Short mmCIF file of C-alpha atoms in Angstrom, two decimals:
data_model
loop_
_atom_site.label_atom_id
_atom_site.label_comp_id
_atom_site.label_asym_id
_atom_site.label_seq_id
_atom_site.Cartn_x
_atom_site.Cartn_y
_atom_site.Cartn_z
CA UNK O 1 7.08 -16.50 7.21
CA UNK O 2 7.33 -16.33 4.05
CA UNK O 3 4.47 -18.33 1.58
CA UNK O 4 5.88 -20.45 -1.63
CA UNK O 5 2.41 -21.41 -2.31
CA UNK O 6 1.38 -21.03 -5.77
CA UNK O 7 4.77 -19.40 -5.81
CA UNK O 8 4.67 -16.07 -4.04
CA UNK O 9 7.70 -14.93 -1.88
CA UNK O 10 5.32 -11.93 -0.12
CA UNK O 11 6.36 -11.52 3.56
CA UNK O 12 3.49 -12.06 5.56
CA UNK O 13 4.56 -11.81 9.29
CA UNK O 14 3.53 -13.67 12.22
CA UNK O 15 1.03 -12.10 14.57
CA UNK O 16 -0.47 -10.45 11.77
CA UNK O 17 -3.46 -9.66 14.93
CA UNK O 18 -1.03 -8.28 16.76
CA UNK O 19 -1.18 -4.76 14.45
CA UNK O 20 -4.96 -4.94 15.97
CA UNK O 21 -4.19 -5.64 19.82
CA UNK O 22 -4.51 -9.09 19.27
CA UNK O 23 -7.27 -11.62 18.18
CA UNK O 24 -10.89 -10.04 18.93
CA UNK O 25 -12.80 -11.73 20.95
CA UNK O 26 -16.69 -12.19 19.80
CA UNK O 27 -18.60 -11.68 22.69
CA UNK O 28 -20.53 -14.69 22.03
CA UNK O 29 -19.26 -18.58 21.34
CA UNK O 30 -21.78 -18.93 18.70
CA UNK O 31 -20.35 -16.31 16.72
CA UNK O 32 -22.84 -17.04 13.39
CA UNK O 33 -26.28 -17.97 13.86
CA UNK O 34 -28.39 -18.72 10.87
CA UNK O 35 -31.77 -20.53 10.57
CA UNK O 36 -34.23 -21.22 7.88
CA UNK O 37 -32.81 -18.22 6.28
CA UNK O 38 -35.13 -17.76 3.23
CA UNK O 39 -34.28 -15.49 -0.07
CA UNK O 40 -36.06 -14.57 -2.94
CA UNK O 41 -34.82 -12.45 -6.21
CA UNK O 42 -38.60 -11.23 -7.36
CA UNK O 43 -39.02 -14.98 -8.83
CA UNK O 44 -36.21 -16.43 -8.21
CA UNK O 45 -36.14 -18.49 -4.44
CA UNK O 46 -32.39 -17.72 -3.78
CA UNK O 47 -31.57 -19.53 -0.55
CA UNK O 48 -34.28 -22.27 1.01
CA UNK O 49 -34.02 -23.05 4.66
CA UNK O 50 -30.74 -21.94 4.64
CA UNK O 51 -29.25 -23.22 8.10
CA UNK O 52 -25.74 -22.77 9.41
CA UNK O 53 -23.50 -22.12 12.66
CA UNK O 54 -20.41 -20.37 13.01
CA UNK O 55 -18.47 -21.33 16.38
CA UNK O 56 -15.64 -18.75 17.30
CA UNK O 57 -12.16 -18.97 16.10
CA UNK O 58 -14.27 -21.57 13.38
CA UNK O 59 -13.11 -20.98 9.56
CA UNK O 60 -15.67 -22.77 7.58
CA UNK O 61 -15.52 -22.80 4.20
CA UNK O 62 -18.50 -23.04 1.50
CA UNK O 63 -18.59 -24.36 -1.57
CA UNK O 64 -21.01 -24.81 -4.79
CA UNK O 65 -21.40 -23.97 -8.42
CA UNK O 66 -21.94 -20.41 -9.30
CA UNK O 67 -25.66 -19.68 -8.57
CA UNK O 68 -25.78 -22.06 -5.89
CA UNK O 69 -26.73 -19.05 -3.11
CA UNK O 70 -23.21 -18.66 -1.34
CA UNK O 71 -22.19 -15.47 -1.90
CA UNK O 72 -25.72 -14.46 -1.32
CA UNK O 73 -25.83 -16.19 1.62
CA UNK O 74 -22.46 -14.35 3.19
CA UNK O 75 -23.94 -10.94 1.62
CA UNK O 76 -26.89 -11.49 4.31
CA UNK O 77 -24.71 -12.03 7.39
CA UNK O 78 -24.28 -8.33 7.20
CA UNK O 79 -27.04 -7.91 5.94
CA UNK O 80 -25.93 -6.28 2.42
CA UNK O 81 -29.10 -8.54 1.05
CA UNK O 82 -32.61 -8.77 2.44
CA UNK O 83 -34.29 -11.82 4.05
CA UNK O 84 -37.82 -12.40 3.59
CA UNK O 85 -37.62 -14.66 6.63
CA UNK O 86 -35.61 -17.02 8.97
CA UNK O 87 -33.31 -15.42 11.49
CA UNK O 88 -29.48 -14.18 11.43
CA UNK O 89 -28.08 -13.80 14.77
CA UNK O 90 -24.08 -12.69 14.33
CA UNK O 91 -22.48 -11.89 17.86
CA UNK O 92 -25.89 -12.48 19.87
CA UNK O 93 -28.03 -9.96 17.44
CA UNK O 94 -30.24 -10.22 14.95
CA UNK O 95 -28.63 -8.75 12.27
CA UNK O 96 -30.64 -6.46 9.64
CA UNK O 97 -33.69 -6.76 11.36
CA UNK O 98 -36.15 -6.34 14.80
CA UNK O 99 -38.62 -9.03 15.42
CA UNK O 100 -41.56 -7.78 16.15
CA UNK O 101 -43.94 -10.42 16.86
CA UNK O 102 -42.35 -12.90 15.12
CA UNK O 103 -42.43 -10.67 11.85
CA UNK O 104 -38.91 -9.37 10.74
CA UNK O 105 -38.54 -5.52 10.32
CA UNK O 106 -36.07 -3.76 8.85
CA UNK O 107 -33.76 -2.02 11.71
CA UNK O 108 -32.97 1.27 11.72
CA UNK O 109 -29.73 2.61 9.35
CA UNK O 110 -27.46 3.63 12.12
CA UNK O 111 -28.01 -0.01 14.58
CA UNK O 112 -27.42 -1.60 11.36
CA UNK O 113 -24.15 0.20 11.00
CA UNK O 114 -23.15 -0.32 14.12
CA UNK O 115 -23.84 -4.20 13.88
CA UNK O 116 -21.57 -4.24 10.77
CA UNK O 117 -18.70 -2.77 12.75
CA UNK O 118 -17.95 -6.11 14.23
CA UNK O 119 -18.19 -8.20 10.74
CA UNK O 120 -15.38 -7.50 8.23
CA UNK O 121 -16.03 -8.34 4.54
CA UNK O 122 -12.97 -8.60 1.48
CA UNK O 123 -15.30 -8.47 -1.24
CA UNK O 124 -14.13 -10.69 -4.80
CA UNK O 125 -13.12 -6.84 -6.54
CA UNK O 126 -11.09 -5.47 -3.84
CA UNK O 127 -13.49 -2.48 -4.23
CA UNK O 128 -10.88 -0.21 -2.55
CA UNK O 129 -11.53 3.32 -2.65
CA UNK O 130 -9.92 4.98 -5.73
CA UNK O 131 -9.41 8.70 -4.25
CA UNK O 132 -7.60 7.61 -0.73
CA UNK O 133 -4.29 5.65 -0.97
CA UNK O 134 -3.51 2.24 0.69
CA UNK O 135 -3.27 3.73 4.04
CA UNK O 136 -5.71 6.27 3.47
CA UNK O 137 -8.10 3.06 2.72
CA UNK O 138 -7.31 1.55 6.03
CA UNK O 139 -7.22 4.79 8.88
CA UNK O 140 -10.61 5.97 7.01
CA UNK O 141 -13.52 3.87 8.92
CA UNK O 142 -11.33 3.98 12.26
CA UNK O 143 -11.07 7.33 12.31
CA UNK O 144 -14.00 7.73 10.83
CA UNK O 145 -16.70 5.41 12.50
CA UNK O 146 -14.66 4.27 15.72
CA UNK O 147 -13.55 7.70 16.27
CA UNK O 148 -10.25 6.65 16.69
CA UNK O 149 -7.37 9.13 17.08
CA UNK O 150 -5.80 9.88 13.27
CA UNK O 151 -2.15 9.61 14.67
CA UNK O 152 -3.45 6.20 16.74
CA UNK O 153 -5.02 4.64 13.73
CA UNK O 154 -2.30 5.83 11.58
CA UNK O 155 0.25 3.79 13.40
CA UNK O 156 -2.26 0.90 12.90
CA UNK O 157 -2.53 1.25 9.44
CA UNK O 158 0.73 1.13 9.55
CA UNK O 159 1.48 -2.24 11.28
CA UNK O 160 -1.35 -4.06 9.05
CA UNK O 161 0.66 -2.64 6.10
CA UNK O 162 3.81 -3.57 7.04
CA UNK O 163 2.15 -7.00 7.89
CA UNK O 164 1.05 -8.11 5.04
CA UNK O 165 3.53 -7.22 3.18
CA UNK O 166 3.11 -3.51 1.75
CA UNK O 167 4.40 -1.43 3.68
CA UNK O 168 6.48 0.54 1.26
CA UNK O 169 3.23 1.22 -0.46
CA UNK O 170 1.05 3.17 1.89
CA UNK O 171 1.12 6.38 -0.50
CA UNK O 172 -0.04 4.46 -3.61
CA UNK O 173 -3.34 4.56 -5.15
CA UNK O 174 -5.12 1.64 -5.57
CA UNK O 175 -4.39 2.20 -9.43
CA UNK O 176 -0.56 1.53 -9.05
CA UNK O 177 -1.40 -1.63 -6.95
CA UNK O 178 -1.57 -5.03 -8.50
CA UNK O 179 -4.84 -7.13 -7.86
CA UNK O 180 -2.87 -8.82 -5.25
CA UNK O 181 -1.61 -6.25 -3.61
CA UNK O 182 -5.64 -4.70 -4.16
CA UNK O 183 -6.89 -7.59 -1.79
CA UNK O 184 -4.34 -7.56 1.02
CA UNK O 185 -4.83 -4.16 1.61
CA UNK O 186 -8.81 -4.87 1.58
CA UNK O 187 -8.06 -7.00 4.23
CA UNK O 188 -5.96 -4.69 5.97
CA UNK O 189 -8.55 -2.44 5.45
CA UNK O 190 -11.34 -5.09 7.33
CA UNK O 191 -9.32 -6.11 10.13
CA UNK O 192 -8.75 -2.61 11.23
CA UNK O 193 -12.25 -2.37 12.47
CA UNK O 194 -11.13 -5.15 14.38
CA UNK O 195 -14.21 -7.16 13.76
CA UNK O 196 -15.49 -10.33 15.70
CA UNK O 197 -16.04 -12.05 12.27
CA UNK O 198 -14.45 -12.05 8.79
CA UNK O 199 -16.50 -12.14 5.71
CA UNK O 200 -14.64 -13.55 2.33
CA UNK O 201 -16.53 -13.19 -0.79
CA UNK O 202 -14.73 -15.32 -3.36
CA UNK O 203 -11.75 -13.45 -2.11
CA UNK O 204 -9.40 -14.72 -5.43
CA UNK O 205 -11.70 -15.54 -8.00
CA UNK O 206 -10.88 -11.95 -9.41
CA UNK O 207 -6.74 -12.35 -9.61
CA UNK O 208 -4.40 -13.12 -11.95
CA UNK O 209 -2.76 -17.12 -11.08
CA UNK O 210 0.33 -15.90 -9.78
CA UNK O 211 -1.19 -13.16 -7.64
CA UNK O 212 -3.85 -15.97 -5.56
CA UNK O 213 -1.02 -17.40 -3.57
CA UNK O 214 -0.13 -14.55 -1.66
CA UNK O 215 -3.76 -13.71 -0.50
CA UNK O 216 -4.10 -16.81 0.50
CA UNK O 217 -0.76 -17.12 2.80
CA UNK O 218 -2.90 -13.87 4.89
CA UNK O 219 -5.75 -15.53 5.43
CA UNK O 220 -4.16 -18.63 6.10
CA UNK O 221 -2.08 -16.86 9.03
CA UNK O 222 -5.65 -14.87 9.81
CA UNK O 223 -7.02 -18.59 10.36
CA UNK O 224 -3.60 -19.68 12.02
CA UNK O 225 -3.90 -16.87 14.55
CA UNK O 226 -8.20 -17.85 15.38
CA UNK O 227 -9.61 -14.90 13.38
CA UNK O 228 -13.36 -16.50 12.72
CA UNK O 229 -14.01 -16.56 9.32
CA UNK O 230 -16.46 -17.54 6.84
CA UNK O 231 -14.82 -17.94 3.12
CA UNK O 232 -17.05 -18.72 -0.11
CA UNK O 233 -13.97 -19.78 -2.52
CA UNK O 234 -13.35 -22.15 -5.38
CA UNK O 235 -9.51 -23.09 -3.48
CA UNK O 236 -9.81 -26.53 -2.61
CA UNK O 237 -6.20 -26.67 -1.46
CA UNK O 238 -7.24 -23.56 1.23
CA UNK O 239 -10.59 -25.36 1.76
CA UNK O 240 -8.70 -29.05 2.76
CA UNK O 241 -5.99 -26.99 4.30
CA UNK O 242 -7.39 -24.29 6.65
CA UNK O 243 -11.07 -25.45 6.93
CA UNK O 244 -12.59 -26.70 10.32
CA UNK O 245 -15.92 -27.50 8.39
CA UNK O 246 -16.90 -27.43 5.13
CA UNK O 247 -20.17 -26.58 3.70
CA UNK O 248 -21.38 -27.34 0.49
CA UNK O 249 -24.22 -25.31 -1.06
CA UNK O 250 -26.37 -26.14 -4.14
CA UNK O 251 -29.40 -24.46 -6.30
CA UNK O 252 -29.69 -22.25 -2.43
CA UNK O 253 -29.96 -25.19 0.04
CA UNK O 254 -27.15 -26.71 2.26
CA UNK O 255 -26.46 -30.07 0.56
CA UNK O 256 -23.61 -31.30 2.97
CA UNK O 257 -21.74 -30.30 5.72
CA UNK O 258 -18.61 -31.71 7.18
CA UNK O 259 -14.89 -31.76 7.98
CA UNK O 260 -12.36 -31.12 4.75
CA UNK O 261 -11.81 -35.11 5.59
CA UNK O 262 -15.04 -36.42 5.64
CA UNK O 263 -16.08 -33.96 2.75
CA UNK O 264 -12.84 -34.87 0.20
CA UNK O 265 -12.52 -38.03 1.23
CA UNK O 266 -15.96 -39.25 1.32
CA UNK O 267 -18.60 -36.98 0.23
CA UNK O 268 -22.32 -38.54 1.03
CA UNK O 269 -24.53 -36.84 -1.59
CA UNK O 270 -24.62 -37.27 -5.33
CA UNK O 271 -24.55 -34.00 -5.78
CA UNK O 272 -21.34 -33.21 -3.49
CA UNK O 273 -19.51 -36.32 -5.45
CA UNK O 274 -20.41 -34.76 -9.10
CA UNK O 275 -19.16 -31.09 -7.80
CA UNK O 276 -16.16 -32.13 -6.72
CA UNK O 277 -15.23 -34.64 -9.65
CA UNK O 278 -15.41 -31.82 -11.71
CA UNK O 279 -13.39 -29.39 -9.61
CA UNK O 280 -10.63 -31.67 -8.61
CA UNK Z 1 -18.79 51.17 -43.93
CA UNK Z 2 -20.68 52.12 -40.87
CA UNK Z 3 -18.18 50.70 -38.30
CA UNK Z 4 -17.28 52.98 -35.72
CA UNK Z 5 -14.02 51.59 -34.37
CA UNK Z 6 -13.40 54.73 -32.05
CA UNK Z 7 -17.21 54.54 -30.43
CA UNK Z 8 -16.31 50.41 -29.99
CA UNK Z 9 -12.80 51.66 -28.50
CA UNK Z 10 -14.13 54.11 -26.46
CA UNK Z 11 -17.20 51.93 -25.13
CA UNK Z 12 -15.01 49.32 -24.07
CA UNK Z 13 -11.69 50.48 -22.73
CA UNK Z 14 -13.49 53.37 -20.90
CA UNK Z 15 -13.21 52.48 -17.61
CA UNK Z 16 -15.92 54.18 -15.55
CA UNK Z 17 -17.96 53.28 -12.86
CA UNK Z 18 -20.76 51.63 -14.90
CA UNK Z 19 -19.37 49.96 -16.64
CA UNK Z 20 -17.22 48.23 -13.87
CA UNK Z 21 -20.69 48.00 -11.79
CA UNK Z 22 -22.58 45.86 -15.14
CA UNK Z 23 -19.37 43.79 -14.90
CA UNK Z 24 -19.52 42.84 -11.03
CA UNK Z 25 -23.15 42.63 -11.71
CA UNK Z 26 -23.15 40.17 -14.23
CA UNK Z 27 -20.30 38.00 -11.61
CA UNK Z 28 -21.92 38.42 -9.16
CA UNK Z 29 -25.63 36.89 -10.37
CA UNK Z 30 -23.42 34.44 -12.47
CA UNK Z 31 -21.69 33.02 -8.97
CA UNK Z 32 -24.44 33.15 -6.78
CA UNK Z 33 -26.84 31.96 -8.85
CA UNK Z 34 -24.60 28.57 -9.81
CA UNK Z 35 -23.97 28.15 -5.98
CA UNK Z 36 -28.08 27.88 -4.90
CA UNK Z 37 -28.23 26.24 -8.44
CA UNK Z 38 -25.35 23.50 -6.41
CA UNK Z 39 -26.69 23.63 -3.38
CA UNK Z 40 -30.67 23.11 -4.29
CA UNK Z 41 -29.04 20.27 -7.17
CA UNK Z 42 -27.71 18.57 -4.50
CA UNK Z 43 -30.28 18.58 -2.54
CA UNK Z 44 -32.73 17.07 -4.94
CA UNK Z 45 -30.76 14.84 -6.48
CA UNK Z 46 -30.44 13.09 -2.55
CA UNK Z 47 -33.72 13.90 -1.98
CA UNK Z 48 -34.69 12.37 -5.61
CA UNK Z 49 -32.44 8.86 -3.65
CA UNK Z 50 -34.84 9.01 -1.00
CA UNK Z 51 -37.23 6.10 0.73
CA UNK Z 52 -40.29 8.42 1.59
CA UNK Z 53 -41.92 8.67 -1.46
CA UNK Z 54 -43.70 11.89 -0.84
CA UNK Z 55 -39.76 13.92 -0.77
CA UNK Z 56 -39.22 11.96 -3.83
CA UNK Z 57 -41.85 12.70 -5.35
CA UNK Z 58 -41.25 16.49 -4.43
CA UNK Z 59 -37.87 16.58 -6.55
CA UNK Z 60 -39.15 14.70 -9.34
CA UNK Z 61 -41.76 17.96 -9.71
CA UNK Z 62 -39.37 20.50 -8.89
CA UNK Z 63 -37.04 18.60 -11.96
CA UNK Z 64 -39.73 18.46 -14.21
CA UNK Z 65 -40.98 21.96 -13.85
CA UNK Z 66 -37.96 24.02 -13.96
CA UNK Z 67 -36.17 22.00 -16.71
CA UNK Z 68 -39.88 21.93 -18.46
CA UNK Z 69 -40.48 26.03 -18.38
CA UNK Z 70 -38.42 28.36 -19.88
CA UNK Z 71 -36.32 30.78 -17.53
CA UNK Z 72 -37.58 34.19 -18.72
CA UNK Z 73 -40.85 33.09 -17.67
CA UNK Z 74 -40.00 31.88 -14.53
CA UNK Z 75 -37.97 34.94 -13.78
CA UNK Z 76 -41.16 36.90 -14.75
CA UNK Z 77 -43.47 34.43 -12.43
CA UNK Z 78 -40.85 35.35 -9.68
CA UNK Z 79 -40.30 39.33 -10.03
CA UNK Z 80 -43.93 39.95 -11.22
CA UNK Z 81 -45.36 36.89 -10.01
CA UNK Z 82 -44.62 36.78 -6.28
CA UNK Z 83 -45.65 40.56 -5.02
CA UNK Z 84 -48.66 40.13 -6.85
CA UNK Z 85 -49.32 37.00 -4.51
CA UNK Z 86 -47.82 38.56 -2.09
CA UNK Z 87 -49.58 41.88 -1.79
CA UNK Z 88 -46.09 43.52 -0.56
CA UNK Z 89 -43.78 44.11 -3.21
CA UNK Z 90 -40.24 41.05 -2.27
CA UNK Z 91 -38.40 43.32 -4.84
CA UNK Z 92 -38.33 46.67 -4.57
CA UNK Z 93 -35.97 48.79 -6.47
CA UNK Z 94 -33.64 48.99 -2.84
CA UNK Z 95 -32.82 47.57 0.38
CA UNK Z 96 -32.25 49.93 2.57
CA UNK Z 97 -28.89 51.53 2.93
CA UNK Z 98 -27.45 48.02 0.38
CA UNK Z 99 -25.79 49.26 -2.73
CA UNK Z 100 -28.31 50.12 -5.76
CA UNK Z 101 -26.78 47.44 -7.54
CA UNK Z 102 -28.11 44.62 -5.22
CA UNK Z 103 -31.66 45.77 -5.60
CA UNK Z 104 -35.21 43.97 -5.96
CA UNK Z 105 -34.46 42.56 -9.80
CA UNK Z 106 -30.43 41.38 -9.07
CA UNK Z 107 -32.39 39.30 -6.10
CA UNK Z 108 -35.39 37.92 -8.77
CA UNK Z 109 -33.14 37.33 -11.38
CA UNK Z 110 -30.50 35.73 -9.18
CA UNK Z 111 -33.01 33.97 -7.27
CA UNK Z 112 -34.75 32.73 -10.49
CA UNK Z 113 -31.65 31.81 -11.93
CA UNK Z 114 -30.03 29.60 -9.01
CA UNK Z 115 -33.64 27.34 -8.93
CA UNK Z 116 -33.56 26.73 -12.57
CA UNK Z 117 -29.91 25.78 -12.12
CA UNK Z 118 -30.52 23.57 -8.98
CA UNK Z 119 -32.89 21.33 -11.90
CA UNK Z 120 -30.12 20.65 -14.13
CA UNK Z 121 -27.55 20.44 -11.41
CA UNK Z 122 -29.85 17.86 -9.61
CA UNK Z 123 -29.73 15.50 -13.16
CA UNK Z 124 -25.77 16.26 -13.54
CA UNK Z 125 -25.50 15.22 -9.50
CA UNK Z 126 -27.65 12.45 -9.60
CA UNK Z 127 -25.42 10.89 -12.93
CA UNK Z 128 -22.44 11.46 -10.75
CA UNK Z 129 -23.11 9.18 -8.06
CA UNK Z 130 -24.64 6.86 -9.74
CA UNK Z 131 -21.37 6.70 -11.84
CA UNK Z 132 -19.87 5.42 -8.73
CA UNK Z 133 -19.63 1.95 -8.51
CA UNK Z 134 -21.80 0.25 -6.18
CA UNK Z 135 -19.09 -1.53 -4.62
CA UNK Z 136 -17.86 1.67 -3.57
CA UNK Z 137 -20.90 2.09 -1.44
CA UNK Z 138 -20.81 -1.73 -0.53
CA UNK Z 139 -17.89 -1.14 1.40
CA UNK Z 140 -18.18 1.56 3.09
CA UNK Z 141 -21.14 -0.03 4.49
CA UNK Z 142 -19.70 -2.95 5.60
CA UNK Z 143 -17.04 -1.17 7.41
CA UNK Z 144 -19.97 0.45 9.59
CA UNK Z 145 -20.22 3.65 7.70
CA UNK Z 146 -24.12 4.82 8.20
CA UNK Z 147 -25.43 6.01 4.92
CA UNK Z 148 -24.65 9.29 5.70
CA UNK Z 149 -21.00 8.93 6.17
CA UNK Z 150 -20.53 6.92 3.02
CA UNK Z 151 -22.11 9.22 0.79
CA UNK Z 152 -20.16 12.30 2.56
CA UNK Z 153 -16.78 10.61 2.77
CA UNK Z 154 -16.96 7.52 -0.35
CA UNK Z 155 -19.74 8.22 -2.84
CA UNK Z 156 -19.52 11.82 -3.28
CA UNK Z 157 -15.88 12.64 -3.45
CA UNK Z 158 -15.69 10.41 -6.17
CA UNK Z 159 -18.79 11.82 -7.91
CA UNK Z 160 -17.13 15.00 -8.06
CA UNK Z 161 -14.97 13.58 -11.24
CA UNK Z 162 -18.02 13.07 -13.53
CA UNK Z 163 -19.61 16.16 -11.77
CA UNK Z 164 -16.94 18.99 -12.68
CA UNK Z 165 -16.96 18.73 -16.16
CA UNK Z 166 -20.53 19.94 -16.65
CA UNK Z 167 -20.71 22.07 -14.01
CA UNK Z 168 -18.07 23.71 -15.54
CA UNK Z 169 -19.58 24.19 -18.50
CA UNK Z 170 -23.37 24.92 -16.35
CA UNK Z 171 -21.26 27.82 -15.12
CA UNK Z 172 -20.25 29.45 -18.50
CA UNK Z 173 -24.04 29.01 -19.34
CA UNK Z 174 -25.00 30.99 -16.43
CA UNK Z 175 -22.44 34.08 -16.86
CA UNK Z 176 -23.79 34.47 -20.31
CA UNK Z 177 -27.61 33.77 -18.92
CA UNK Z 178 -27.07 36.54 -16.61
CA UNK Z 179 -28.58 38.83 -19.67
CA UNK Z 180 -31.87 37.71 -19.25
CA UNK Z 181 -31.65 40.52 -16.37
CA UNK Z 182 -31.96 43.15 -18.74
CA UNK Z 183 -35.53 42.59 -19.09
CA UNK Z 184 -36.40 43.57 -15.89
CA UNK Z 185 -34.00 46.76 -16.12
CA UNK Z 186 -30.95 44.93 -13.97
CA UNK Z 187 -28.36 47.14 -15.16
CA UNK Z 188 -25.65 44.59 -16.26
CA UNK Z 189 -24.06 44.32 -19.77
CA UNK Z 190 -26.35 43.31 -22.33
CA UNK Z 191 -28.68 47.04 -20.12
CA UNK Z 192 -25.50 48.87 -20.91
CA UNK Z 193 -25.07 48.04 -24.00
CA UNK Z 194 -28.60 48.61 -24.63
CA UNK Z 195 -28.67 52.00 -22.58
CA UNK Z 196 -25.47 53.23 -24.95
CA UNK Z 197 -27.44 52.30 -28.62
CA UNK Z 198 -30.26 54.09 -27.18
CA UNK Z 199 -28.57 57.28 -27.27
CA UNK Z 200 -26.03 56.86 -29.82
CA UNK Z 201 -28.44 54.96 -32.47
CA UNK Z 202 -24.75 52.98 -33.24
CA UNK Z 203 -26.14 49.24 -31.63
CA UNK Z 204 -23.48 47.27 -33.16
CA UNK Z 205 -20.60 48.52 -31.14
CA UNK Z 206 -21.42 48.73 -27.87
CA UNK Z 207 -22.61 44.93 -28.74
CA UNK Z 208 -18.95 43.90 -29.69
CA UNK Z 209 -17.94 45.54 -26.91
CA UNK Z 210 -19.67 43.38 -24.12
CA UNK Z 211 -18.83 40.12 -26.35
CA UNK Z 212 -15.55 41.00 -25.27
CA UNK Z 213 -16.47 41.43 -21.76
CA UNK Z 214 -18.33 38.20 -22.30
CA UNK Z 215 -15.12 36.54 -23.86
CA UNK Z 216 -12.84 37.81 -21.06
CA UNK Z 217 -15.24 36.36 -17.87
CA UNK Z 218 -15.53 32.57 -20.04
CA UNK Z 219 -12.48 32.42 -20.64
CA UNK Z 220 -10.79 32.79 -17.60
CA UNK Z 221 -12.80 30.49 -16.52
CA UNK Z 222 -12.46 27.97 -19.20
CA UNK Z 223 -8.70 27.79 -17.95
CA UNK Z 224 -9.61 27.97 -13.89
CA UNK Z 225 -11.93 24.52 -15.10
CA UNK Z 226 -8.90 22.93 -16.06
CA UNK Z 227 -6.87 23.36 -13.49
CA UNK Z 228 -9.57 22.28 -11.40
CA UNK Z 229 -9.94 19.24 -13.44
CA UNK Z 230 -6.40 18.18 -13.00
CA UNK Z 231 -6.16 18.71 -10.00
CA UNK Z 232 -9.34 16.15 -9.27
CA UNK Z 233 -7.84 13.79 -11.72
CA UNK Z 234 -5.45 12.38 -8.90
CA UNK Z 235 -4.36 9.17 -9.98
CA UNK Z 236 -5.69 8.98 -13.29
CA UNK Z 237 -4.14 10.07 -16.51
CA UNK Z 238 -3.45 13.42 -17.52
CA UNK Z 239 -4.67 13.22 -21.04
CA UNK Z 240 -8.12 12.62 -20.52
CA UNK Z 241 -7.99 16.48 -18.98
CA UNK Z 242 -8.93 18.49 -22.39
CA UNK Z 243 -6.27 21.47 -23.06
CA UNK Z 244 -7.05 24.90 -22.88
CA UNK Z 245 -7.51 25.22 -27.15
CA UNK Z 246 -9.41 21.80 -26.81
CA UNK Z 247 -11.99 23.37 -24.31
CA UNK Z 248 -12.72 27.04 -25.84
CA UNK Z 249 -12.92 24.92 -29.29
CA UNK Z 250 -14.07 21.68 -28.40
CA UNK Z 251 -11.96 20.53 -31.29
CA UNK Z 252 -10.77 17.05 -30.71
CA UNK Z 253 -13.59 15.87 -27.79
CA UNK Z 254 -16.03 13.73 -27.35
CA UNK Z 255 -13.51 11.01 -28.18
CA UNK Z 256 -13.92 7.57 -27.06
CA UNK Z 257 -11.15 6.93 -24.63
CA UNK Z 258 -9.86 4.27 -22.47
CA UNK Z 259 -11.31 4.91 -19.40
CA UNK Z 260 -8.48 3.97 -16.85
CA UNK Z 261 -8.30 0.50 -16.04
CA UNK Z 262 -10.19 -0.98 -13.19
CA UNK Z 263 -11.55 1.15 -10.69
#
């Protein structure tokens, strides 16, 4: 299909996940199960008893002012940040730690790496590998981590690039691509690992306005096809249209959570009301 | 005028075994010592990032000691100190049937220069690793790469762009620092010149002669270095790599340039 929201004319194919052999099925019905997560940066208490669950095929959008802890929280979900207490289970595994008599002991790097293979992440600043072409960015992890044969990885990488509308850019280096194009390659790179869960950390915040649409279009297609996703964003249109559930965070606390209808028409908390009134 | 052109030309351009031997010795010491330095530097740089405090401490002490004492003293410590400590001489004049060129002095000096160089390379490699945006390692980890794979495949290749220019400088220095081997009787270029003027009492001509050889070696290396840097610069603008003359003379370098957009 061709998306025209935000004025884009980028072709995003139906059946995006067909490129990786269909929707990866999370092994457990509860894909993310976080309970009472606490995190401090030094003296700063950035996550306070955060409890959040994400079910299979659910799209959860996390909103909140900057400094509310939303980015920190999703970085904890794949253990890019340590936590000091609480438990985060992803795909049925305690993430980043072993539970030794109720105490959190950091897991071995190899185990953490294995868990991360099932969790895709898209960053605000894309973080493509600048010394590799678009295609090489995508096939790197399948080959190096999953041991996928090179020709198979290339075939999958090309299919992914085609479906995010970048077939002609496979030999381009990141520095030769626009922000929107880089972010679409970054999404394709994460998908190439066939993750059961995708994390999006403000994926459009570093983009020029005219490029936001093309990235959102890819994300919407993923959601439609049944990818399980947590999305930290300021794009209210995306939240309204795509989210199954919206979570509002402020000062490290989950303030309110509910369906988009509830959230945008009838929020209960004062904090949510004032936040929404400022950005809508 | 005392300069004797005939002696200068004779010393410099008469190809003879001792001259070729001295050039080979100089180059071989420089190359092997630099390779040792790069390997030790890489190990020390990675050890310096270790979570294990003991490993980290060893790296810190190594860099501290070898950057903080004169390399000439380090050569003496190894060449005279090790036989004294061990009670046997690990640096005999000749090793069995190996060519005389690769004798004890050669081995001791090459080792000392290599270990010394490792301390400097460690700092250069450390800086190179730090120059890579932390988002790169995070992206690699998020794809399930282990720290080792992340370093090998993502961080080090990008760090290379920052490491190679100073590495080239280090090697240029290394070619000249091999001259210290003359103090323990290794017949490299300086000792060759000394032997000559010990007999002729004309020091200027052979000393000028060996300058020709040092200049030839460093100049050729400068050209090679430029080629390597240009190849590593794939994806960046070519103006960032200095040309031949600016490399040789330093003119026009150190300009505050555009760093080349978002990476």
